[in-house]
Tab-separated table of C-alpha atoms (C1' of nucleotides) in Angstrom:
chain	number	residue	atom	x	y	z
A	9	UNK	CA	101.660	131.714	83.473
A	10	UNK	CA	104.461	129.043	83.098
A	11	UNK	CA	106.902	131.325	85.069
A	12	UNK	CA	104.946	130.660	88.067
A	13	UNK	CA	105.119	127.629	88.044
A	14	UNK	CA	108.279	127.155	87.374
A	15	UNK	CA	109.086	129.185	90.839
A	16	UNK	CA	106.533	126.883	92.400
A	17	UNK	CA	108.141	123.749	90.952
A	18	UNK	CA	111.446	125.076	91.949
A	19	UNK	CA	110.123	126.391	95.426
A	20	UNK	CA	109.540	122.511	96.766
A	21	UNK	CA	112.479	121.140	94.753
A	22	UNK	CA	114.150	123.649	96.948
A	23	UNK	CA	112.542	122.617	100.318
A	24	UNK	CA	113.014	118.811	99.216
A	25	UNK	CA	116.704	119.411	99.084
A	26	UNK	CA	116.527	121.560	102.550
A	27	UNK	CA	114.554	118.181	104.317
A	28	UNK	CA	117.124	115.795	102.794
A	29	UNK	CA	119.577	117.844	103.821
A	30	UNK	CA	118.642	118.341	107.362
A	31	UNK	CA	117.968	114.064	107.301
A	32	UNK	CA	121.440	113.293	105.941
A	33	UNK	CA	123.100	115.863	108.172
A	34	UNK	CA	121.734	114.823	110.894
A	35	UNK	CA	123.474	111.731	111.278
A	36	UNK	CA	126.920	113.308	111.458
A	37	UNK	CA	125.735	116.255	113.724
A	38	UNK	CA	125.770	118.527	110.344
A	39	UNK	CA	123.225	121.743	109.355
A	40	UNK	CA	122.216	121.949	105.794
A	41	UNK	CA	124.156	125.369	105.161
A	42	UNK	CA	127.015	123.447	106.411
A	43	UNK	CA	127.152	120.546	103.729
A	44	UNK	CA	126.248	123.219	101.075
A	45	UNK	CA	129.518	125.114	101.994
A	46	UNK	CA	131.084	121.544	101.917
A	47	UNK	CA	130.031	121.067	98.782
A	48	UNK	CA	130.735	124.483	97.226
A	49	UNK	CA	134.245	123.937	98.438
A	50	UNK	CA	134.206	120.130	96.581
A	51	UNK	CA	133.907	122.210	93.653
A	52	UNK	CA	136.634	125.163	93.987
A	53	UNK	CA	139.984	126.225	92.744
A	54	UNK	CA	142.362	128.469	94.300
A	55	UNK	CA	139.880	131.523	93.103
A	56	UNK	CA	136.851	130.802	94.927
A	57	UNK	CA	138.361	128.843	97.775
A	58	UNK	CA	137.854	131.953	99.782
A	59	UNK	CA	135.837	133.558	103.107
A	60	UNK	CA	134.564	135.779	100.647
A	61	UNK	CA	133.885	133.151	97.639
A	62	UNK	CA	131.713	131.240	100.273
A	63	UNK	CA	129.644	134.328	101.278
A	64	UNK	CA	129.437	135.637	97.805
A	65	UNK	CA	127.721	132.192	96.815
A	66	UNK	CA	125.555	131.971	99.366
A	67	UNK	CA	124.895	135.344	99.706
A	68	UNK	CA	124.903	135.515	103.754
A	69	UNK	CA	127.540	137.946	105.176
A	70	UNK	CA	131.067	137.010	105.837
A	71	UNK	CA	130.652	137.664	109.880
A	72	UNK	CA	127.975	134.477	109.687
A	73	UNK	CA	130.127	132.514	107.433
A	74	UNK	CA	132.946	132.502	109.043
A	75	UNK	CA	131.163	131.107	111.535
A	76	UNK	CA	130.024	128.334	109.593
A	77	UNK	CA	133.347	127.415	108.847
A	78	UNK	CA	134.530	127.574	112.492
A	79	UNK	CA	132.604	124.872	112.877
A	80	UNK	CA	133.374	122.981	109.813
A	81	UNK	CA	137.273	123.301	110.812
A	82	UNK	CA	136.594	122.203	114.529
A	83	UNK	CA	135.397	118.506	113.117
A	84	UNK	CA	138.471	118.156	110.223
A	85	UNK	CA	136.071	118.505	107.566
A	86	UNK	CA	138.225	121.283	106.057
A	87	UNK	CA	141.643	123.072	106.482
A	88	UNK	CA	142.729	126.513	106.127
A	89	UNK	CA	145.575	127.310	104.856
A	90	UNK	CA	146.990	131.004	104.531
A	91	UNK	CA	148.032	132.422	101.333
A	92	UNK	CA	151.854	132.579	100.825
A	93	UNK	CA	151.057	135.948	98.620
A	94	UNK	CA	148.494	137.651	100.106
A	95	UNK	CA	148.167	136.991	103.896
A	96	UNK	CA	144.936	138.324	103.749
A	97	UNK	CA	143.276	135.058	102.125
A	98	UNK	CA	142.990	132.021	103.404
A	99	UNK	CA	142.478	129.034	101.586
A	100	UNK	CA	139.920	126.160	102.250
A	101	UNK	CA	140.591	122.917	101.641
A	102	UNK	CA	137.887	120.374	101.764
A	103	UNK	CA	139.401	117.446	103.073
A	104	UNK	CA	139.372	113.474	102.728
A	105	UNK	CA	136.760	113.102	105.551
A	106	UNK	CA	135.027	115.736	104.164
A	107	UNK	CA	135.105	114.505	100.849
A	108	UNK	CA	134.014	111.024	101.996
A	109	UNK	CA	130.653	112.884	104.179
A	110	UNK	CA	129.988	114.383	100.862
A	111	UNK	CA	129.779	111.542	98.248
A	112	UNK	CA	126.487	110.125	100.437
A	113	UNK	CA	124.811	113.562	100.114
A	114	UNK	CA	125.081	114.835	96.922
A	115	UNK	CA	123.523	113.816	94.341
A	116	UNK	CA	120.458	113.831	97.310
A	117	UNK	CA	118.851	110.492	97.155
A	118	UNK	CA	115.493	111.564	96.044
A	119	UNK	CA	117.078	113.172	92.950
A	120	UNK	CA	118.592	109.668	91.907
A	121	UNK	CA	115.774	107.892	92.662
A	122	UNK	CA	113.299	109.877	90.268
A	123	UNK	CA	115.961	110.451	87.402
A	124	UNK	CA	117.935	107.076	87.740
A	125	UNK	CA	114.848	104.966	85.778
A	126	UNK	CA	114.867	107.583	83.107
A	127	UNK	CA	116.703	107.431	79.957
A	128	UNK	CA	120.182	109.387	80.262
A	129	UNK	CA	119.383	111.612	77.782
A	130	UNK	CA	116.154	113.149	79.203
A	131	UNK	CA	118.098	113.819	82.444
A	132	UNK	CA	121.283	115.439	80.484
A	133	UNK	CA	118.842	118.143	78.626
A	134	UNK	CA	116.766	118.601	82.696
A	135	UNK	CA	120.611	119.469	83.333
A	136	UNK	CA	121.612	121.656	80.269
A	137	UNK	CA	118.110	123.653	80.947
A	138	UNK	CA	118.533	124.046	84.911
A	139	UNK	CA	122.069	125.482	84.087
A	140	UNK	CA	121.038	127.750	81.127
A	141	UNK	CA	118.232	128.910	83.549
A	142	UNK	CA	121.042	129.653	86.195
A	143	UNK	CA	123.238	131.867	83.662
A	144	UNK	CA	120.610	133.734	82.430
A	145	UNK	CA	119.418	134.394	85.956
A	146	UNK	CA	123.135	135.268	87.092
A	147	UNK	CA	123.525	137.326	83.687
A	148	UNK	CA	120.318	139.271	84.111
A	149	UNK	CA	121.338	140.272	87.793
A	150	UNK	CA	124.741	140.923	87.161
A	151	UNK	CA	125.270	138.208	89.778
A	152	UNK	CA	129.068	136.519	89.844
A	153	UNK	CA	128.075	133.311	87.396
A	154	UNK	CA	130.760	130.954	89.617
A	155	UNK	CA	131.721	128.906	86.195
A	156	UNK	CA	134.411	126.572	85.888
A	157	UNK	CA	137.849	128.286	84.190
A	158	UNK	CA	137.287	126.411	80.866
A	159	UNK	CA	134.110	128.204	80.350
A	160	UNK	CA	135.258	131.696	81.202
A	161	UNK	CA	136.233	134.183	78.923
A	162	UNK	CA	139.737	134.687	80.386
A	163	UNK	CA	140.797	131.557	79.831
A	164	UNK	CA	143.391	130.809	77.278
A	165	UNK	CA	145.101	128.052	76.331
A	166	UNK	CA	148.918	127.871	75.527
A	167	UNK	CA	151.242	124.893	74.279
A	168	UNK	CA	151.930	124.308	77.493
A	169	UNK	CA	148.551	124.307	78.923
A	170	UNK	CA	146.118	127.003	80.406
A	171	UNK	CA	146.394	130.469	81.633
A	172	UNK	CA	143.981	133.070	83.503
A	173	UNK	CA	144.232	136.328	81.229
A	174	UNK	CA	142.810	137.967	83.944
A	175	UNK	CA	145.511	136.835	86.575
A	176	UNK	CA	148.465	135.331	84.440
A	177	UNK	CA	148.902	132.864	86.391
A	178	UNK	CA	148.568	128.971	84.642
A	179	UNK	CA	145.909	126.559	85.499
A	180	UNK	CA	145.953	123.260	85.546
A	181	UNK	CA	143.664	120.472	84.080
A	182	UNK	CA	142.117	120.126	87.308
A	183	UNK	CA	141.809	123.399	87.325
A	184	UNK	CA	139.500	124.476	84.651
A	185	UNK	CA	137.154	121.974	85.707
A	186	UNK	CA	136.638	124.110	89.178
A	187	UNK	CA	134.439	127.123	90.289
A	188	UNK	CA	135.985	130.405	89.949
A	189	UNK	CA	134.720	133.604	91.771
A	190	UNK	CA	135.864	135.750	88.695
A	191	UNK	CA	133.975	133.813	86.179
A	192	UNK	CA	132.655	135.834	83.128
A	193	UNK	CA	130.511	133.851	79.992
A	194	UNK	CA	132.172	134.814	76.718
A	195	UNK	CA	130.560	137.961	75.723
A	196	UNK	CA	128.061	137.362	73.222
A	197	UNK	CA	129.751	139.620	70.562
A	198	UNK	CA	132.836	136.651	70.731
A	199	UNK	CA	130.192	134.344	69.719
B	29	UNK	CA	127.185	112.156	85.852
B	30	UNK	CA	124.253	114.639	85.198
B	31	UNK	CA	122.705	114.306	87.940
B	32	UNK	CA	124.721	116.030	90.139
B	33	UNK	CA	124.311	118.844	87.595
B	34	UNK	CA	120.735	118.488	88.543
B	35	UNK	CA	121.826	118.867	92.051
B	36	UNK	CA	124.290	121.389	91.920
B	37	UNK	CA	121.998	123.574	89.781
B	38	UNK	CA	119.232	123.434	91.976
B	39	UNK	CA	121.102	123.801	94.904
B	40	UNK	CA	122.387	127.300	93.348
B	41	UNK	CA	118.681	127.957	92.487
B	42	UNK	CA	117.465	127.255	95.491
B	43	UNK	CA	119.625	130.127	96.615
B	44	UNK	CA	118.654	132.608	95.006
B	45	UNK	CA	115.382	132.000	95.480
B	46	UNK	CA	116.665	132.402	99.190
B	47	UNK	CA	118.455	135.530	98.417
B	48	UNK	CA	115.867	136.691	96.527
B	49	UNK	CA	113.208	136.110	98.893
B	50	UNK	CA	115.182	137.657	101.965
B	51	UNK	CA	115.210	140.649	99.557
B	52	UNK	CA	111.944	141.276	99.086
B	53	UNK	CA	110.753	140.193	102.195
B	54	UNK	CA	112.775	142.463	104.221
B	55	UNK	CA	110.809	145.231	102.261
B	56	UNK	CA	108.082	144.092	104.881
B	57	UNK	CA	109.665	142.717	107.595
B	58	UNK	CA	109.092	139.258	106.527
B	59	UNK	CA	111.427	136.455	106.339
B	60	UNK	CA	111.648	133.547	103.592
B	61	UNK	CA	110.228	130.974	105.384
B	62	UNK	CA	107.436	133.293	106.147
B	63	UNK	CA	106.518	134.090	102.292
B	64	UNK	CA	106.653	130.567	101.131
B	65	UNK	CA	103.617	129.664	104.310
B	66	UNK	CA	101.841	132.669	102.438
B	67	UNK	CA	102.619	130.892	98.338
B	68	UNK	CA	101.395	127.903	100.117
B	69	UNK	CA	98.318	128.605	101.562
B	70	UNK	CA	97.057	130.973	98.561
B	71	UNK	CA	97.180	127.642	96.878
B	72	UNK	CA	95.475	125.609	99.429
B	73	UNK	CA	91.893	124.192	99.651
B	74	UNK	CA	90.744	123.422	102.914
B	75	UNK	CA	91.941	119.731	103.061
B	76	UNK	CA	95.546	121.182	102.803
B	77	UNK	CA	95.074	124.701	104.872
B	78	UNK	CA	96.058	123.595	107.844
B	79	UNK	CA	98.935	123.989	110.312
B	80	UNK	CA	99.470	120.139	109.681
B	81	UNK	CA	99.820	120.596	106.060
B	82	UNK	CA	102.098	123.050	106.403
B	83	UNK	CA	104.448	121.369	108.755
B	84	UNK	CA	104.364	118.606	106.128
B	85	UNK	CA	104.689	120.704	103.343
B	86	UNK	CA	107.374	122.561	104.312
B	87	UNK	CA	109.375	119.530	106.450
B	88	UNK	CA	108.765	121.314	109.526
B	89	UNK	CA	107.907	120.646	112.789
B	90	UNK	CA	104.004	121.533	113.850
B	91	UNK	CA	105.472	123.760	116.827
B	92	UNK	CA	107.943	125.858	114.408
B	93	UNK	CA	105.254	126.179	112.084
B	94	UNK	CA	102.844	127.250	114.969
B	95	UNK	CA	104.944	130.285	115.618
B	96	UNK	CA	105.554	131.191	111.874
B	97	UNK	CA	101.632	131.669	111.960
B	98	UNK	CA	101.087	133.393	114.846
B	99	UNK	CA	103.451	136.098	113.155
B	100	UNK	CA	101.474	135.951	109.730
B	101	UNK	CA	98.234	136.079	112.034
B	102	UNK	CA	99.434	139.088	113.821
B	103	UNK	CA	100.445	141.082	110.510
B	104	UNK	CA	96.855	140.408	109.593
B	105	UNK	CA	98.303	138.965	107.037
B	106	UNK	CA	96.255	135.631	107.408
B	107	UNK	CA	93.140	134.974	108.930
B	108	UNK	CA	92.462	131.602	111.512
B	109	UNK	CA	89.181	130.004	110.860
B	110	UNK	CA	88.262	127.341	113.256
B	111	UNK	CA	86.460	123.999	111.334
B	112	UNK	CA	82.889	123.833	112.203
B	113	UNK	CA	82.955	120.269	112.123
B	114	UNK	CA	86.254	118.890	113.772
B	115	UNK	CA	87.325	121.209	115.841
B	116	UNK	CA	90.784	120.872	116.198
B	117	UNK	CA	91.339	121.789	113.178
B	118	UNK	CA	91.623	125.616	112.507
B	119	UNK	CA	91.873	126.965	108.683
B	120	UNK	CA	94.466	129.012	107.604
B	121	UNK	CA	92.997	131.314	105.136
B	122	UNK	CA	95.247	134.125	103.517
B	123	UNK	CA	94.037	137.542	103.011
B	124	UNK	CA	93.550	139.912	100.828
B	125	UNK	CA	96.590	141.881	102.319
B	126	UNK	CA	98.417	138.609	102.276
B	127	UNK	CA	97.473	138.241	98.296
B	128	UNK	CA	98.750	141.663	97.483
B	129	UNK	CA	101.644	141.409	99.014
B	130	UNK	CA	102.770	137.780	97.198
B	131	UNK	CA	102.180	139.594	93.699
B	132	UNK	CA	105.013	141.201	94.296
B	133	UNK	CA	107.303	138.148	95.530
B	134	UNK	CA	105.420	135.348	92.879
B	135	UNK	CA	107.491	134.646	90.499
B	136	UNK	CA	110.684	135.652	91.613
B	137	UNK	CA	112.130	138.379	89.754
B	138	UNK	CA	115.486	136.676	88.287
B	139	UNK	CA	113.263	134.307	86.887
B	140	UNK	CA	111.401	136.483	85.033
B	141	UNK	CA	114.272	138.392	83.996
B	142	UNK	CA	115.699	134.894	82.707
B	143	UNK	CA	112.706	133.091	81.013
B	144	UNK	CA	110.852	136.426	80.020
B	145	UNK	CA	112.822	136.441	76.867
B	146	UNK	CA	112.531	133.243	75.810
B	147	UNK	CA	109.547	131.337	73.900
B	148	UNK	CA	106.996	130.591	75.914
B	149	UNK	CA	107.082	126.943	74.726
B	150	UNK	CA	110.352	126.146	76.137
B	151	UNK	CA	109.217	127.858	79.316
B	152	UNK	CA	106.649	125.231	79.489
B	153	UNK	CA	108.614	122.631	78.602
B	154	UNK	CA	110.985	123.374	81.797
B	155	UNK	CA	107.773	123.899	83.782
B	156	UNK	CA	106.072	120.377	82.747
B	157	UNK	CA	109.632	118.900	83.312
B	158	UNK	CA	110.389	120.110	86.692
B	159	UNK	CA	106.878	119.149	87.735
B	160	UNK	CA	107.255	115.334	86.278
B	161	UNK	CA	110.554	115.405	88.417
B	162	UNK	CA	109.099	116.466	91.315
B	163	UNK	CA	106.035	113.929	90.928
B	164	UNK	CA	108.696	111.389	90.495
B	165	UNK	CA	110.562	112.022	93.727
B	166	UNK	CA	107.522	112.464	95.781
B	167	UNK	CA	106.521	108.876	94.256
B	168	UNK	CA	109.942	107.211	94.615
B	169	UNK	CA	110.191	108.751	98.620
B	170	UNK	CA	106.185	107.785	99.511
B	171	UNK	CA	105.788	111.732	100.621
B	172	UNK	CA	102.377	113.849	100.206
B	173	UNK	CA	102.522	114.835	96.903
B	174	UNK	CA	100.508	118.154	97.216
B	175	UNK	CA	98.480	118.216	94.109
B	176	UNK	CA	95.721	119.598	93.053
B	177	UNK	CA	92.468	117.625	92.912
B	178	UNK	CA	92.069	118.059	89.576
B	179	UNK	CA	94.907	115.762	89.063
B	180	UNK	CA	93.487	113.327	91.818
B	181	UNK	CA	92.438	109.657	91.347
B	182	UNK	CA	89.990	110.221	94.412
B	183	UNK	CA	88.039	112.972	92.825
B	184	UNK	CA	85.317	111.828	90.248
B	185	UNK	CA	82.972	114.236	88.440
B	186	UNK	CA	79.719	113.725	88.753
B	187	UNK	CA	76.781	115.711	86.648
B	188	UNK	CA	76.522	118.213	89.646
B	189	UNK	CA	80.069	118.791	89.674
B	190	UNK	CA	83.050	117.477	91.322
B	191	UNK	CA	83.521	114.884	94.593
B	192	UNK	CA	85.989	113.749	96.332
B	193	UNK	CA	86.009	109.932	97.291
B	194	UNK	CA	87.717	109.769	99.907
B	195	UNK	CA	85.816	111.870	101.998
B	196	UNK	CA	82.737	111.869	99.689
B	197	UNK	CA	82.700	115.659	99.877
B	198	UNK	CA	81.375	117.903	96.891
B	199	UNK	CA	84.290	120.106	95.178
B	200	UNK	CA	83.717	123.649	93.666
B	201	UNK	CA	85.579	124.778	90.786
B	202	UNK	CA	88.116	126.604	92.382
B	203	UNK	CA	88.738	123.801	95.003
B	204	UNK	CA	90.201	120.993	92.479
B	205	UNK	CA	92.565	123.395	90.949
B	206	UNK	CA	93.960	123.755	94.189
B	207	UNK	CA	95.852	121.686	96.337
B	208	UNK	CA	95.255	118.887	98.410
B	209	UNK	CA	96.706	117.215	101.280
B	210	UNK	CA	95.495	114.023	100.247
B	211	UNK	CA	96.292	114.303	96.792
B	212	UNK	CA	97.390	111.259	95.080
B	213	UNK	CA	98.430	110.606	91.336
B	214	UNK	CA	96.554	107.753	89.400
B	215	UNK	CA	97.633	104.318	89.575
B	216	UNK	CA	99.920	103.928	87.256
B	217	UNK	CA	97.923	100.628	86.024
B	218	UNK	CA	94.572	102.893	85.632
B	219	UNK	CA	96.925	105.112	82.997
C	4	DC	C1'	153.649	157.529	103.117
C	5	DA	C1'	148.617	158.478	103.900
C	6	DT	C1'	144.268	156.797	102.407
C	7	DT	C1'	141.227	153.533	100.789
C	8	DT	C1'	139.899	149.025	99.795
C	9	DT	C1'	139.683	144.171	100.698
C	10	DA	C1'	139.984	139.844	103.613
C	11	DG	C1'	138.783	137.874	107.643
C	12	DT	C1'	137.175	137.669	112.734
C	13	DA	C1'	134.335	138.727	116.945
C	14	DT	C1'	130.239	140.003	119.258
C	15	DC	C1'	125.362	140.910	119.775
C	16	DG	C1'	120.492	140.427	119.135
C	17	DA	C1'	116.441	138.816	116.539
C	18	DC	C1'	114.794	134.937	114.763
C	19	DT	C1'	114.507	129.785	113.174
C	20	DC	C1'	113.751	125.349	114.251
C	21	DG	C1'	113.588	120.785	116.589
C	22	DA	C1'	112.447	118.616	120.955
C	23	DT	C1'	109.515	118.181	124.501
C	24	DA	C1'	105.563	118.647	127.070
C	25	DC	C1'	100.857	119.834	127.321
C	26	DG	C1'	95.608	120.452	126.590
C	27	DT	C1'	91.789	119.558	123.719
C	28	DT	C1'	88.968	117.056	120.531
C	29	DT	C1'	87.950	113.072	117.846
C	30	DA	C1'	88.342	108.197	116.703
C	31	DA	C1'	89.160	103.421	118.101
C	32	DT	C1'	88.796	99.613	121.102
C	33	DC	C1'	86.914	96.844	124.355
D	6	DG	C1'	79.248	103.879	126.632
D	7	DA	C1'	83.700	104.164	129.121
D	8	DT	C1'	88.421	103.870	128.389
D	9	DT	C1'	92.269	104.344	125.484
D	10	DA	C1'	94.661	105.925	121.659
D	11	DA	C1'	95.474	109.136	118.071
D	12	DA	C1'	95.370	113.676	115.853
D	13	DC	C1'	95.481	118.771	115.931
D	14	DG	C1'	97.235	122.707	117.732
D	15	DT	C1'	99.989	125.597	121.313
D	16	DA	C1'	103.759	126.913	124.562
D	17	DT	C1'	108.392	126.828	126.123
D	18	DC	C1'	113.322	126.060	125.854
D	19	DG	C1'	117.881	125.789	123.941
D	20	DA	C1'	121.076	125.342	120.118
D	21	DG	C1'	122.039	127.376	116.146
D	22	DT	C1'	121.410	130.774	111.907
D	23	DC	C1'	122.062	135.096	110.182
D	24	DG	C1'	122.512	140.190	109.511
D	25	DA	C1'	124.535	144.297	111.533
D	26	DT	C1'	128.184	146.393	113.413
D	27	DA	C1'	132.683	147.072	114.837
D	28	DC	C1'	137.241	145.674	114.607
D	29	DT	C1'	142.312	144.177	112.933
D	30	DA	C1'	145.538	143.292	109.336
D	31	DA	C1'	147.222	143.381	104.747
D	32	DA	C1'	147.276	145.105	100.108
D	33	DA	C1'	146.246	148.531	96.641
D	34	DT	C1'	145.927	153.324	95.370
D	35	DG	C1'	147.395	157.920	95.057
DNA sequence: CATTTTAGTATCGACTCGATACGTTTAATC
DNA sequence: GATTAAACGTATCGAGTCGATACTAAAATG
């Protein structure tokens, strides 16, 4: 059964990334769950930016991710930054050290080392299929699919650039090319 | 650059397989790491069966792994077996509870729900891909590669059966699909 | 305006996990 | 063959994860 192995496969993928992790970390005093909220963050907009967005992703509780990010915020590796609507969010902002710890984790070495020899191509479609895997996964669940705003089904464009139909409010170019927390595929009906 | 698609996808896959995992496992009181010792060792042989293999399989130290067991031992869901030969070695042999209870857990159930419904050929094709990346880490990184013997250069079929030789032991059917701590690919000059 | 929901924090306890130290058995070296 | 080194496994400790629970504050609901 193919399935199996698949979860197998994916199983040590996953525990390659987790010793990687723990190696790279290591050197700036860092836990694995810690540069995975780093890089979550790398990829948000004002949406997902959140407490909640964080613990909805990694789908620990808010009490122990809030912890995380105490720590995170202690060393400058991200800022928070109330909400000048809602005063119940907070925003957080990777920052430029953070950023900079970031670029020698991901993509993990290991990962560039076995694709980099192969031809472009072969590791594009590896990509395409790990994704489609992800949003069938999230569909089937009923998970939150945390897609980028130019892939959502509330996104429309104007002349003078993009909106949220779900919020009103405009994006920006950057924008679309984050992680929202309110991410929905196009229903398949839109085609 | 796809590959930190690669990354990011797996890093969300490895995830869920987290979530997923904590899940079921709580169903029995088990945690994650404990139900990935139990996938391992129901596909060990007894080079790999050991609390050395799994602290290299899994990245983790012998003492952390040393407790894990003594849980799994104490559930009754494994059984320690002592090595008649060297003995400081003790095998790690799952049980029949053990089995049982992975059924349930083996393959994850988003995966199913996600690849159930497509053709079983591009199933396999994801399958034989992930496994030729993870081959190609393990190569590029010099780590254990945990194969099966099957796909050894050390074991050689004789007319009695199979061998291994390296340590010039006979192999049953059921050992060389299994894995193997020793396990190394072919040469890539013997192709 | 009262109630409910949502966002975030704080605290506690069970557990993970690496580091270290230790005892035993086997292999290596002289 | 005696000494030394290496390998396998265990035990203990402390820092940290993580879920559960309880809490405050703000916004949404009615």
């Amino acid at each position: 059964m193919s399935i199996s192995q698949v979860h197998t496969a994916l199983e040590r993928l996953s525990n390659l990334l987790r010793v990687e992790a723990r190696m790279q970390g290591s050197v700036e005093g860092l836990l694995p769950v810690q540069l995975e909220v780093l890089h979550y963050l790398y990829q948000c907009n004002r949406y997902s930016d959140t407490v909640q967005g964080v613990s909805e992703y990694l789908g620990q509780t808010k009490g122990t991710v809030s912890q995380t990010l105490k720590v995170l915020d202690s060393r400058g590796l991200l800022r928070k930054q109330p909400d000048t609507k809602d005063r119940r969010l907070v925003h957080l902002r990777i920052t430029a050290k953070g950023e900079k710890l970031l670029v020698n984790v991901v993509p993990a070495r290991f990962l560039v080392e076995a694709l980099d020899s192969k031809p472009a191509r072969e590791t594009e479609r590896l990509a395409e299929d790990l994704k489609d895997l992800l949003r069938a996964a999230q569909a089937a669940r009923r998970m939150k699919t945390f897609g980028a705003c130019k892939t959502c089904r509330f996104n429309e464009s104007s002349q003078s650039g993009f909106r949220c139909g779900l919020t009103g409010e405009s994006l920006t170019i950057p924008d679309i090319e984050r992680i929202c927390r309110e991410h929905q595929y196009p229903l398949a009906s839109e085609g």
